[in-house]
């Protein structure tokens, strides 16, 4: 079976989740005949919490649109933190103490697969007007260490987040995550026993670390043999190197991003380079193979019921990897009716990375929710 890397290599980046549209995603990895699998659209989301919050957000005064933080400034201002013998890169913005520190909780931004701190460049200036903002490169990504032979897992990233809150932030914090970063935040919030987490914001939460996440969908189970074959191929050093070299080519990365962003104008050269540059680091290939072929880790469906903190879920309705009508998306869409601490908004015309795809729509929902958080 020929590997078609000229097509969108969608097993890389934060966009590798297999779901209702699993056949389409797999066809971008392997060249085999099309299978006709229907997709069942979600006509609307009807939940009282989301409706009330939406009305408040629309009536609220619109925030000034701020320019994104320059990538070079992010790189220059990023700091290093020693964690269990590894070096972790993080940003705090603005630097130094400010008046908001005494009033509003800090925020910690956690990127998705293949991304880094700079993926939040369009959000940090706006959020920093009312909060101290931290952003972190997870182990294996961005400017953080990529140790050879390391066995990555969702649990490792969740523990990294909790230790960062305990050692660096040292205040109850609101966690904001995208894709697998969302899932890492969910695990951290579910496991936190020291009141380190004040709230949770999830942008298109992943169902697991990779495409072997256990979900109740017969179409995914039907494709499992092909997925295990793909894992086997990736564990062959020569094949993995060839695939990874093709994956990190600029044109391939741009094509992947265009396929998962609703707003194509957000796919600029900065974004392509944000994804591409860390992929050139020594250890990036090992991280890629370990993450894609490793165990998927805890499922959010089992974890969310343990969380009583305020939760905001923002979901792009054009996400081809974790669609709102897929198993994980359907689960999250039912939560507002079952859990009063959960609010959900479906963002029209938005893809897998809402915070970078349409930051204006995200801030319209996010800022009022942050301002309404109960005082600790």
C-alpha atoms as a printed R data frame, in Angstrom:
    type eleno elety resid chain resno       x      y      z
1   ATOM     1    CA   UNK     A     1   0.000  0.000  0.000
2   ATOM     2    CA   UNK     A     2   1.631  3.241 -1.146
3   ATOM     3    CA   UNK     A     3   2.013  6.130  1.239
4   ATOM     4    CA   UNK     A     4   0.722  9.324 -0.357
5   ATOM     5    CA   UNK     A     5   2.594 12.194  1.275
6   ATOM     6    CA   UNK     A     6   1.858 14.519 -1.608
7   ATOM     7    CA   UNK     A     7  -1.650 14.675 -0.207
8   ATOM     8    CA   UNK     A     8  -2.355 16.413  3.049
9   ATOM     9    CA   UNK     A     9  -0.238 14.583  5.673
10  ATOM    10    CA   UNK     A    10  -2.937 14.964  8.282
11  ATOM    11    CA   UNK     A    11  -1.400 12.611 10.818
12  ATOM    12    CA   UNK     A    12   0.846 15.508 11.887
13  ATOM    13    CA   UNK     A    13  -0.028 18.718 13.784
14  ATOM    14    CA   UNK     A    14  -2.897 18.988 16.259
15  ATOM    15    CA   UNK     A    15  -5.179 17.461 13.661
16  ATOM    16    CA   UNK     A    16  -4.669 13.718 13.869
17  ATOM    17    CA   UNK     A    17  -7.845 12.704 15.681
18  ATOM    18    CA   UNK     A    18  -9.899  9.971 13.967
19  ATOM    19    CA   UNK     A    19 -13.672 10.519 14.229
20  ATOM    20    CA   UNK     A    20 -16.965 10.368 12.315
21  ATOM    21    CA   UNK     A    21 -15.120 11.583  9.233
22  ATOM    22    CA   UNK     A    22 -12.394  8.994  9.815
23  ATOM    23    CA   UNK     A    23 -12.284  7.711  6.255
24  ATOM    24    CA   UNK     A    24 -11.505 11.144  4.829
25  ATOM    25    CA   UNK     A    25  -8.733 11.668  7.375
26  ATOM    26    CA   UNK     A    26  -7.176  8.276  6.683
27  ATOM    27    CA   UNK     A    27  -7.263  8.789  2.916
28  ATOM    28    CA   UNK     A    28  -4.914 11.755  3.357
29  ATOM    29    CA   UNK     A    29  -2.450  9.345  5.000
30  ATOM    30    CA   UNK     A    30  -2.705  6.287  2.793
31  ATOM    31    CA   UNK     A    31  -3.645  6.009 -0.858
32  ATOM    32    CA   UNK     A    32  -6.636  3.675 -1.147
33  ATOM    33    CA   UNK     A    33 -10.060  3.832 -2.851
34  ATOM    34    CA   UNK     A    34 -12.709  6.100 -1.400
35  ATOM    35    CA   UNK     A    35 -15.299  4.640  0.930
36  ATOM    36    CA   UNK     A    36 -18.752  6.173  1.067
37  ATOM    37    CA   UNK     A    37 -19.524  6.829  4.704
38  ATOM    38    CA   UNK     A    38 -22.328  9.302  5.428
39  ATOM    39    CA   UNK     A    39 -21.900 12.204  7.787
40  ATOM    40    CA   UNK     A    40 -24.824 13.268  9.919
41  ATOM    41    CA   UNK     A    41 -24.909 17.035 10.453
42  ATOM    42    CA   UNK     A    42 -25.971 18.650 13.677
43  ATOM    43    CA   UNK     A    43 -28.737 21.120 12.896
44  ATOM    44    CA   UNK     A    44 -28.414 23.132 16.087
45  ATOM    45    CA   UNK     A    45 -27.418 23.118 19.720
46  ATOM    46    CA   UNK     A    46 -30.211 23.951 22.099
47  ATOM    47    CA   UNK     A    47 -29.056 24.496 25.650
48  ATOM    48    CA   UNK     A    48 -30.298 27.111 28.085
49  ATOM    49    CA   UNK     A    49 -26.873 27.940 29.487
50  ATOM    50    CA   UNK     A    50 -25.359 28.601 26.073
51  ATOM    51    CA   UNK     A    51 -28.332 30.646 24.907
52  ATOM    52    CA   UNK     A    52 -28.328 32.939 27.945
53  ATOM    53    CA   UNK     A    53 -24.597 33.460 27.835
54  ATOM    54    CA   UNK     A    54 -24.714 34.146 24.092
55  ATOM    55    CA   UNK     A    55 -27.278 36.917 24.565
56  ATOM    56    CA   UNK     A    56 -25.086 38.530 27.220
57  ATOM    57    CA   UNK     A    57 -22.020 38.311 25.030
58  ATOM    58    CA   UNK     A    58 -23.732 39.892 22.010
59  ATOM    59    CA   UNK     A    59 -25.064 42.775 24.073
60  ATOM    60    CA   UNK     A    60 -21.695 43.394 25.702
61  ATOM    61    CA   UNK     A    61 -19.467 46.102 24.295
62  ATOM    62    CA   UNK     A    62 -17.094 44.682 21.678
63  ATOM    63    CA   UNK     A    63 -13.453 44.527 22.721
64  ATOM    64    CA   UNK     A    64 -10.849 46.377 20.727
65  ATOM    65    CA   UNK     A    65  -9.153 44.123 18.199
66  ATOM    66    CA   UNK     A    66  -5.481 44.026 19.135
67  ATOM    67    CA   UNK     A    67  -2.687 43.004 16.771
68  ATOM    68    CA   UNK     A    68  -1.098 39.606 17.404
69  ATOM    69    CA   UNK     A    69   2.050 39.282 19.448
70  ATOM    70    CA   UNK     A    70   5.048 39.092 17.145
71  ATOM    71    CA   UNK     A    71   6.596 35.620 16.999
72  ATOM    72    CA   UNK     A    72  10.083 37.071 17.463
73  ATOM    73    CA   UNK     A    73   8.903 38.812 20.629
74  ATOM    74    CA   UNK     A    74   7.480 35.547 21.945
75  ATOM    75    CA   UNK     A    75  10.788 33.816 21.295
76  ATOM    76    CA   UNK     A    76  12.743 36.631 22.927
77  ATOM    77    CA   UNK     A    77  10.597 36.827 26.051
78  ATOM    78    CA   UNK     A    78  10.118 33.105 26.634
79  ATOM    79    CA   UNK     A    79  11.668 31.701 29.806
80  ATOM    80    CA   UNK     A    80  13.030 28.308 30.832
81  ATOM    81    CA   UNK     A    81  11.816 26.109 33.660
82  ATOM    82    CA   UNK     A    82  13.558 22.956 34.870
83  ATOM    83    CA   UNK     A    83  11.083 20.093 35.205
84  ATOM    84    CA   UNK     A    84  12.226 16.599 36.222
85  ATOM    85    CA   UNK     A    85  15.562 17.030 34.478
86  ATOM    86    CA   UNK     A    86  14.081 18.554 31.308
87  ATOM    87    CA   UNK     A    87  13.909 22.163 30.115
88  ATOM    88    CA   UNK     A    88  10.438 23.538 29.486
89  ATOM    89    CA   UNK     A    89   9.838 26.793 27.611
90  ATOM    90    CA   UNK     A    90   7.114 29.153 28.801
91  ATOM    91    CA   UNK     A    91   5.935 32.741 28.432
92  ATOM    92    CA   UNK     A    92   4.408 35.089 30.991
93  ATOM    93    CA   UNK     A    93   2.700 38.193 29.624
94  ATOM    94    CA   UNK     A    94   2.793 40.950 30.627
95  ATOM    95    CA   UNK     A    95   6.072 40.587 32.468
96  ATOM    96    CA   UNK     A    96   6.150 41.746 36.071
97  ATOM    97    CA   UNK     A    97   3.236 42.347 38.440
98  ATOM    98    CA   UNK     A    98   0.172 44.330 37.398
99  ATOM    99    CA   UNK     A    99  -3.104 45.539 38.883
100 ATOM   100    CA   UNK     A   100  -5.020 42.603 37.407
101 ATOM   101    CA   UNK     A   101  -2.980 40.142 39.486
102 ATOM   102    CA   UNK     A   102  -4.922 41.018 42.629
103 ATOM   103    CA   UNK     A   103  -8.339 40.803 40.958
104 ATOM   104    CA   UNK     A   104  -8.454 38.176 38.219
105 ATOM   105    CA   UNK     A   105  -6.992 34.659 38.139
106 ATOM   106    CA   UNK     A   106  -4.035 33.979 35.842
107 ATOM   107    CA   UNK     A   107  -4.556 32.013 32.648
108 ATOM   108    CA   UNK     A   108  -2.453 29.112 31.335
109 ATOM   109    CA   UNK     A   109  -2.628 28.446 27.585
110 ATOM   110    CA   UNK     A   110  -1.840 24.882 26.433
111 ATOM   111    CA   UNK     A   111  -1.339 24.231 22.715
112 ATOM   112    CA   UNK     A   112  -2.289 21.165 20.671
113 ATOM   113    CA   UNK     A   113  -0.249 18.520 18.831
114 ATOM   114    CA   UNK     A   114   2.560 20.006 16.729
115 ATOM   115    CA   UNK     A   115   1.948 23.566 17.944
116 ATOM   116    CA   UNK     A   116   3.624 25.780 20.547
117 ATOM   117    CA   UNK     A   117   3.297 28.991 22.566
118 ATOM   118    CA   UNK     A   118   3.209 31.111 19.409
119 ATOM   119    CA   UNK     A   119  -0.036 29.427 18.313
120 ATOM   120    CA   UNK     A   120  -1.672 31.750 20.883
121 ATOM   121    CA   UNK     A   121  -0.134 34.937 19.430
122 ATOM   122    CA   UNK     A   122  -3.546 36.277 18.382
123 ATOM   123    CA   UNK     A   123  -5.026 35.800 21.867
124 ATOM   124    CA   UNK     A   124  -2.312 36.795 24.334
125 ATOM   125    CA   UNK     A   125  -2.529 40.628 23.907
126 ATOM   126    CA   UNK     A   126  -6.317 40.658 24.368
127 ATOM   127    CA   UNK     A   127  -6.335 38.278 27.337
128 ATOM   128    CA   UNK     A   128  -3.443 40.149 28.978
129 ATOM   129    CA   UNK     A   129  -5.590 43.274 29.290
130 ATOM   130    CA   UNK     A   130  -7.431 41.670 32.179
131 ATOM   131    CA   UNK     A   131  -5.307 38.663 33.227
132 ATOM   132    CA   UNK     A   132  -1.720 37.612 33.648
133 ATOM   133    CA   UNK     A   133  -1.242 35.115 30.818
134 ATOM   134    CA   UNK     A   134   1.070 32.115 30.928
135 ATOM   135    CA   UNK     A   135   1.656 29.884 27.903
136 ATOM   136    CA   UNK     A   136   3.721 26.719 27.885
137 ATOM   137    CA   UNK     A   137   5.439 24.457 25.343
138 ATOM   138    CA   UNK     A   138   4.611 20.892 26.329
139 ATOM   139    CA   UNK     A   139   7.518 18.458 26.523
140 ATOM   140    CA   UNK     A   140   8.280 17.326 22.963
141 ATOM   141    CA   UNK     A   141   7.012 20.519 21.318
142 ATOM   142    CA   UNK     A   142   8.049 24.090 20.606
143 ATOM   143    CA   UNK     A   143  11.261 25.153 22.327
144 ATOM   144    CA   UNK     A   144  10.896 22.593 25.130
145 ATOM   145    CA   UNK     A   145  13.141 19.528 25.293
146 ATOM   146    CA   UNK     A   146  12.490 16.607 22.985
147 ATOM   147    CA   UNK     A   147  14.363 13.794 24.766
148 ATOM   148    CA   UNK     A   148  15.385 10.794 22.699
149 ATOM   149    CA   UNK     A   149  13.511  7.608 23.522
150 ATOM   150    CA   UNK     A   150  10.984  9.330 25.798
151 ATOM   151    CA   UNK     A   151   7.587  7.655 26.089
152 ATOM   152    CA   UNK     A   152   5.043 10.455 25.809
153 ATOM   153    CA   UNK     A   153   1.611 10.188 27.353
154 ATOM   154    CA   UNK     A   154  -1.360 12.364 28.208
155 ATOM   155    CA   UNK     A   155  -0.693 11.715 31.894
156 ATOM   156    CA   UNK     A   156   2.863 13.101 31.599
157 ATOM   157    CA   UNK     A   157   1.600 16.340 30.061
158 ATOM   158    CA   UNK     A   158  -1.136 16.666 32.685
159 ATOM   159    CA   UNK     A   159   1.421 16.265 35.474
160 ATOM   160    CA   UNK     A   160   3.657 18.841 33.800
161 ATOM   161    CA   UNK     A   161   0.733 21.298 33.860
162 ATOM   162    CA   UNK     A   162   0.002 20.655 37.540
163 ATOM   163    CA   UNK     A   163   3.671 21.010 38.515
164 ATOM   164    CA   UNK     A   164   3.895 24.246 36.513
165 ATOM   165    CA   UNK     A   165   0.914 25.672 38.401
166 ATOM   166    CA   UNK     A   166   2.411 24.591 41.709
167 ATOM   167    CA   UNK     A   167   5.995 25.727 41.129
168 ATOM   168    CA   UNK     A   168   5.750 28.667 38.727
169 ATOM   169    CA   UNK     A   169   2.290 30.264 38.795
170 ATOM   170    CA   UNK     A   170   1.581 29.507 42.450
171 ATOM   171    CA   UNK     A   171  -2.031 30.703 42.223
172 ATOM   172    CA   UNK     A   172  -5.319 29.052 41.266
173 ATOM   173    CA   UNK     A   173  -5.397 29.304 37.489
174 ATOM   174    CA   UNK     A   174  -7.829 29.011 34.585
175 ATOM   175    CA   UNK     A   175  -6.616 26.406 32.064
176 ATOM   176    CA   UNK     A   176  -7.237 26.957 28.351
177 ATOM   177    CA   UNK     A   177  -6.347 24.191 25.904
178 ATOM   178    CA   UNK     A   178  -6.754 23.234 22.263
179 ATOM   179    CA   UNK     A   179  -7.084 19.661 20.946
180 ATOM   180    CA   UNK     A   180  -4.758 17.348 22.937
181 ATOM   181    CA   UNK     A   181  -3.878 20.400 25.035
182 ATOM   182    CA   UNK     A   182  -7.551 20.513 26.023
183 ATOM   183    CA   UNK     A   183  -7.457 16.878 27.061
184 ATOM   184    CA   UNK     A   184  -4.280 17.454 29.089
185 ATOM   185    CA   UNK     A   185  -6.094 20.298 30.884
186 ATOM   186    CA   UNK     A   186  -9.121 18.068 31.546
187 ATOM   187    CA   UNK     A   187  -6.882 15.395 33.086
188 ATOM   188    CA   UNK     A   188  -5.050 17.997 35.195
189 ATOM   189    CA   UNK     A   189  -8.321 19.497 36.439
190 ATOM   190    CA   UNK     A   190  -9.753 16.061 37.256
191 ATOM   191    CA   UNK     A   191  -6.613 15.071 39.180
192 ATOM   192    CA   UNK     A   192  -5.915 18.359 40.963
193 ATOM   193    CA   UNK     A   193  -6.407 18.013 44.699
194 ATOM   194    CA   UNK     A   194  -4.789 21.295 45.719
195 ATOM   195    CA   UNK     A   195  -7.271 23.811 44.270
196 ATOM   196    CA   UNK     A   196  -4.738 24.741 41.602
197 ATOM   197    CA   UNK     A   197  -7.399 25.076 38.898
198 ATOM   198    CA   UNK     A   198 -10.094 27.800 38.901
199 ATOM   199    CA   UNK     A   199 -11.764 27.012 35.601
200 ATOM   200    CA   UNK     A   200 -11.443 25.176 32.316
201 ATOM   201    CA   UNK     A   201 -11.752 26.392 28.705
202 ATOM   202    CA   UNK     A   202 -11.701 23.743 25.969
203 ATOM   203    CA   UNK     A   203 -11.245 24.436 22.256
204 ATOM   204    CA   UNK     A   204 -12.276 21.346 20.243
205 ATOM   205    CA   UNK     A   205 -11.116 18.847 22.848
206 ATOM   206    CA   UNK     A   206  -9.416 15.681 21.583
207 ATOM   207    CA   UNK     A   207 -10.675 12.230 22.496
208 ATOM   208    CA   UNK     A   208  -7.160 10.918 23.102
209 ATOM   209    CA   UNK     A   209  -3.466 11.474 22.399
210 ATOM   210    CA   UNK     A   210  -3.796  9.849 18.980
211 ATOM   211    CA   UNK     A   211  -6.178  8.080 16.625
212 ATOM   212    CA   UNK     A   212  -6.471  4.963 18.782
213 ATOM   213    CA   UNK     A   213  -8.678  6.775 21.274
214 ATOM   214    CA   UNK     A   214 -11.527  4.473 22.240
215 ATOM   215    CA   UNK     A   215 -14.812  5.894 21.023
216 ATOM   216    CA   UNK     A   216 -18.141  4.229 20.349
217 ATOM   217    CA   UNK     A   217 -18.161  4.364 16.552
218 ATOM   218    CA   UNK     A   218 -18.183  1.230 14.384
219 ATOM   219    CA   UNK     A   219 -16.513  3.077 11.488
220 ATOM   220    CA   UNK     A   220 -13.439  3.802 13.579
221 ATOM   221    CA   UNK     A   221 -13.277  0.197 14.779
222 ATOM   222    CA   UNK     A   222 -13.533 -0.963 11.163
223 ATOM   223    CA   UNK     A   223 -10.387  1.013 10.323
224 ATOM   224    CA   UNK     A   224  -8.358 -0.123 13.329
225 ATOM   225    CA   UNK     A   225  -6.350 -2.724 11.360
226 ATOM   226    CA   UNK     A   226  -5.177 -0.012  8.955
227 ATOM   227    CA   UNK     A   227  -4.295  2.286 11.839
228 ATOM   228    CA   UNK     A   228  -2.212 -0.420 13.506
229 ATOM   229    CA   UNK     A   229  -0.477 -1.032 10.170
230 ATOM   230    CA   UNK     A   230   0.308  2.665  9.972
231 ATOM   231    CA   UNK     A   231   1.758  2.514 13.499
232 ATOM   232    CA   UNK     A   232   3.912 -0.447 12.475
233 ATOM   233    CA   UNK     A   233   5.261  1.478  9.477
234 ATOM   234    CA   UNK     A   234   6.074  4.487 11.652
235 ATOM   235    CA   UNK     A   235   8.130  2.298 13.977
236 ATOM   236    CA   UNK     A   236  10.457  1.470 11.062
237 ATOM   237    CA   UNK     A   237  13.159  4.161 11.344
238 ATOM   238    CA   UNK     A   238  13.732  4.591  7.617
239 ATOM   239    CA   UNK     A   239  10.044  4.828  6.774
240 ATOM   240    CA   UNK     A   240   9.342  7.207  9.679
241 ATOM   241    CA   UNK     A   241  12.208  9.494  8.646
242 ATOM   242    CA   UNK     A   242  10.982  9.613  5.051
243 ATOM   243    CA   UNK     A   243   7.407 10.374  6.094
244 ATOM   244    CA   UNK     A   244   8.430 12.986  8.632
245 ATOM   245    CA   UNK     A   245  10.659 14.769  6.109
246 ATOM   246    CA   UNK     A   246   7.697 15.001  3.751
247 ATOM   247    CA   UNK     A   247   5.343 16.096  6.516
248 ATOM   248    CA   UNK     A   248   7.427 19.104  7.539
249 ATOM   249    CA   UNK     A   249   7.732 20.556  4.061
250 ATOM   250    CA   UNK     A   250   6.156 24.001  3.913
251 ATOM   251    CA   UNK     A   251   3.663 23.209  1.146
252 ATOM   252    CA   UNK     A   252   2.438 20.076  2.912
253 ATOM   253    CA   UNK     A   253   2.051 21.919  6.203
254 ATOM   254    CA   UNK     A   254   0.186 24.754  4.511
255 ATOM   255    CA   UNK     A   255  -2.191 22.291  2.841
256 ATOM   256    CA   UNK     A   256  -2.955 20.604  6.157
257 ATOM   257    CA   UNK     A   257  -3.632 23.933  7.828
258 ATOM   258    CA   UNK     A   258  -5.883 25.085  4.995
259 ATOM   259    CA   UNK     A   259  -7.881 21.875  5.340
260 ATOM   260    CA   UNK     A   260  -8.570 22.376  9.050
261 ATOM   261    CA   UNK     A   261  -9.006 26.157  9.266
262 ATOM   262    CA   UNK     A   262 -12.370 27.684  8.387
263 ATOM   263    CA   UNK     A   263 -10.851 31.137  7.944
264 ATOM   264    CA   UNK     A   264  -8.202 30.591  5.273
265 ATOM   265    CA   UNK     A   265  -6.765 34.079  5.838
266 ATOM   266    CA   UNK     A   266  -5.483 32.913  9.232
267 ATOM   267    CA   UNK     A   267  -3.170 30.437  7.481
268 ATOM   268    CA   UNK     A   268  -0.242 32.817  6.975
269 ATOM   269    CA   UNK     A   269   3.500 32.294  6.691
270 ATOM   270    CA   UNK     A   270   3.951 32.878 10.426
271 ATOM   271    CA   UNK     A   271   1.605 29.994 11.202
272 ATOM   272    CA   UNK     A   272   3.368 27.639  8.803
273 ATOM   273    CA   UNK     A   273   6.727 28.505 10.367
274 ATOM   274    CA   UNK     A   274   5.350 28.155 13.917
275 ATOM   275    CA   UNK     A   275   4.543 24.529 13.122
276 ATOM   276    CA   UNK     A   276   7.555 23.805 10.933
277 ATOM   277    CA   UNK     A   277  10.486 25.193 12.949
278 ATOM   278    CA   UNK     A   278  10.191 22.919 16.044
279 ATOM   279    CA   UNK     A   279   9.746 19.929 13.715
280 ATOM   280    CA   UNK     A   280  13.330 20.471 12.534
281 ATOM   281    CA   UNK     A   281  14.742 20.046 16.058
282 ATOM   282    CA   UNK     A   282  16.685 16.968 17.092
283 ATOM   283    CA   UNK     A   283  14.265 14.654 18.865
284 ATOM   284    CA   UNK     A   284  11.192 15.916 16.977
285 ATOM   285    CA   UNK     A   285  10.930 12.702 14.957
286 ATOM   286    CA   UNK     A   286  11.110 10.553 18.105
287 ATOM   287    CA   UNK     A   287   8.388 12.665 19.723
288 ATOM   288    CA   UNK     A   288   6.191 12.406 16.653
289 ATOM   289    CA   UNK     A   289   6.477  8.608 16.436
290 ATOM   290    CA   UNK     A   290   6.027  8.095 20.190
291 ATOM   291    CA   UNK     A   291   2.905 10.246 20.326
292 ATOM   292    CA   UNK     A   292   1.235  8.855 17.210
293 ATOM   293    CA   UNK     A   293   1.962  5.207 18.042
294 ATOM   294    CA   UNK     A   294   1.552  5.333 21.837
295 ATOM   295    CA   UNK     A   295  -1.508  4.617 23.975
296 ATOM   296    CA   UNK     A   296  -4.300  7.203 23.577
297 ATOM   297    CA   UNK     A   297  -4.601  7.826 27.309
298 ATOM   298    CA   UNK     A   298  -7.655  8.804 29.381
299 ATOM   299    CA   UNK     A   299 -10.895  9.634 27.614
300 ATOM   300    CA   UNK     A   300 -12.603 12.973 28.405
301 ATOM   301    CA   UNK     A   301 -15.966 11.240 28.592
302 ATOM   302    CA   UNK     A   302 -14.843  9.449 31.752
303 ATOM   303    CA   UNK     A   303 -13.150 12.531 33.248
304 ATOM   304    CA   UNK     A   304 -15.569 15.415 32.742
305 ATOM   305    CA   UNK     A   305 -18.160 14.153 35.280
306 ATOM   306    CA   UNK     A   306 -15.463 14.454 37.981
307 ATOM   307    CA   UNK     A   307 -15.041 18.185 37.335
308 ATOM   308    CA   UNK     A   308 -17.258 20.637 39.219
309 ATOM   309    CA   UNK     A   309 -15.305 23.751 38.208
310 ATOM   310    CA   UNK     A   310 -16.750 26.229 35.682
311 ATOM   311    CA   UNK     A   311 -16.169 24.854 32.170
312 ATOM   312    CA   UNK     A   312 -16.458 26.720 28.866
313 ATOM   313    CA   UNK     A   313 -16.471 24.660 25.671
314 ATOM   314    CA   UNK     A   314 -15.916 26.438 22.329
315 ATOM   315    CA   UNK     A   315 -16.254 24.216 19.261
316 ATOM   316    CA   UNK     A   316 -15.591 25.052 15.609
317 ATOM   317    CA   UNK     A   317 -18.374 23.571 13.487
318 ATOM   318    CA   UNK     A   318 -16.045 23.022 10.495
319 ATOM   319    CA   UNK     A   319 -13.555 20.817 12.342
320 ATOM   320    CA   UNK     A   320 -12.832 17.754 10.155
321 ATOM   321    CA   UNK     A   321 -10.955 15.934 12.939
322 ATOM   322    CA   UNK     A   322 -13.151 16.264 16.017
323 ATOM   323    CA   UNK     A   323 -16.504 17.263 14.488
324 ATOM   324    CA   UNK     A   324 -19.366 18.291 16.689
325 ATOM   325    CA   UNK     A   325 -21.390 15.363 15.277
326 ATOM   326    CA   UNK     A   326 -18.635 12.855 16.051
327 ATOM   327    CA   UNK     A   327 -18.634 10.774 19.252
328 ATOM   328    CA   UNK     A   328 -16.599 13.237 21.347
329 ATOM   329    CA   UNK     A   329 -18.354 16.294 19.931
330 ATOM   330    CA   UNK     A   330 -21.774 14.769 20.551
331 ATOM   331    CA   UNK     A   331 -20.820 14.046 24.144
332 ATOM   332    CA   UNK     A   332 -19.725 17.627 24.783
333 ATOM   333    CA   UNK     A   333 -22.846 19.022 23.087
334 ATOM   334    CA   UNK     A   334 -25.031 17.209 25.650
335 ATOM   335    CA   UNK     A   335 -23.174 18.511 28.702
336 ATOM   336    CA   UNK     A   336 -24.905 21.892 29.260
337 ATOM   337    CA   UNK     A   337 -28.230 20.112 29.745
338 ATOM   338    CA   UNK     A   338 -26.661 17.709 32.251
339 ATOM   339    CA   UNK     A   339 -24.060 19.784 34.111
340 ATOM   340    CA   UNK     A   340 -24.875 23.349 35.215
341 ATOM   341    CA   UNK     A   341 -21.164 24.216 35.424
342 ATOM   342    CA   UNK     A   342 -20.711 23.723 31.650
343 ATOM   343    CA   UNK     A   343 -21.387 26.289 28.897
344 ATOM   344    CA   UNK     A   344 -20.927 25.409 25.226
345 ATOM   345    CA   UNK     A   345 -20.880 27.547 22.082
346 ATOM   346    CA   UNK     A   346 -20.733 26.264 18.526
347 ATOM   347    CA   UNK     A   347 -18.651 28.655 16.396
348 ATOM   348    CA   UNK     A   348 -19.923 28.854 12.828
349 ATOM   349    CA   UNK     A   349 -17.407 28.553 10.008
350 ATOM   350    CA   UNK     A   350 -14.545 27.737 12.382
351 ATOM   351    CA   UNK     A   351 -12.176 24.755 12.227
352 ATOM   352    CA   UNK     A   352 -10.107 22.693 14.666
353 ATOM   353    CA   UNK     A   353  -8.184 25.605 16.248
354 ATOM   354    CA   UNK     A   354 -10.832 28.239 17.062
355 ATOM   355    CA   UNK     A   355  -8.505 30.498 19.074
356 ATOM   356    CA   UNK     A   356  -6.256 31.054 16.033
357 ATOM   357    CA   UNK     A   357  -8.838 30.511 13.292
358 ATOM   358    CA   UNK     A   358 -11.315 33.184 14.473
359 ATOM   359    CA   UNK     A   359  -9.955 34.854 17.620
360 ATOM   360    CA   UNK     A   360 -12.628 37.543 17.406
361 ATOM   361    CA   UNK     A   361 -15.433 34.995 17.820
362 ATOM   362    CA   UNK     A   362 -13.530 33.241 20.597
363 ATOM   363    CA   UNK     A   363 -12.905 36.443 22.558
364 ATOM   364    CA   UNK     A   364 -16.571 37.432 22.187
365 ATOM   365    CA   UNK     A   365 -17.551 34.318 24.166
366 ATOM   366    CA   UNK     A   366 -14.477 33.898 26.337
367 ATOM   367    CA   UNK     A   367 -14.092 37.356 27.870
368 ATOM   368    CA   UNK     A   368 -17.617 37.598 29.365
369 ATOM   369    CA   UNK     A   369 -17.260 34.051 30.743
370 ATOM   370    CA   UNK     A   370 -13.949 34.939 32.413
371 ATOM   371    CA   UNK     A   371 -15.422 38.093 33.903
372 ATOM   372    CA   UNK     A   372 -18.305 36.083 35.394
373 ATOM   373    CA   UNK     A   373 -16.099 33.545 37.182
374 ATOM   374    CA   UNK     A   374 -16.959 33.399 40.890
375 ATOM   375    CA   UNK     A   375 -14.542 35.166 43.195
376 ATOM   376    CA   UNK     A   376 -12.290 32.699 44.987
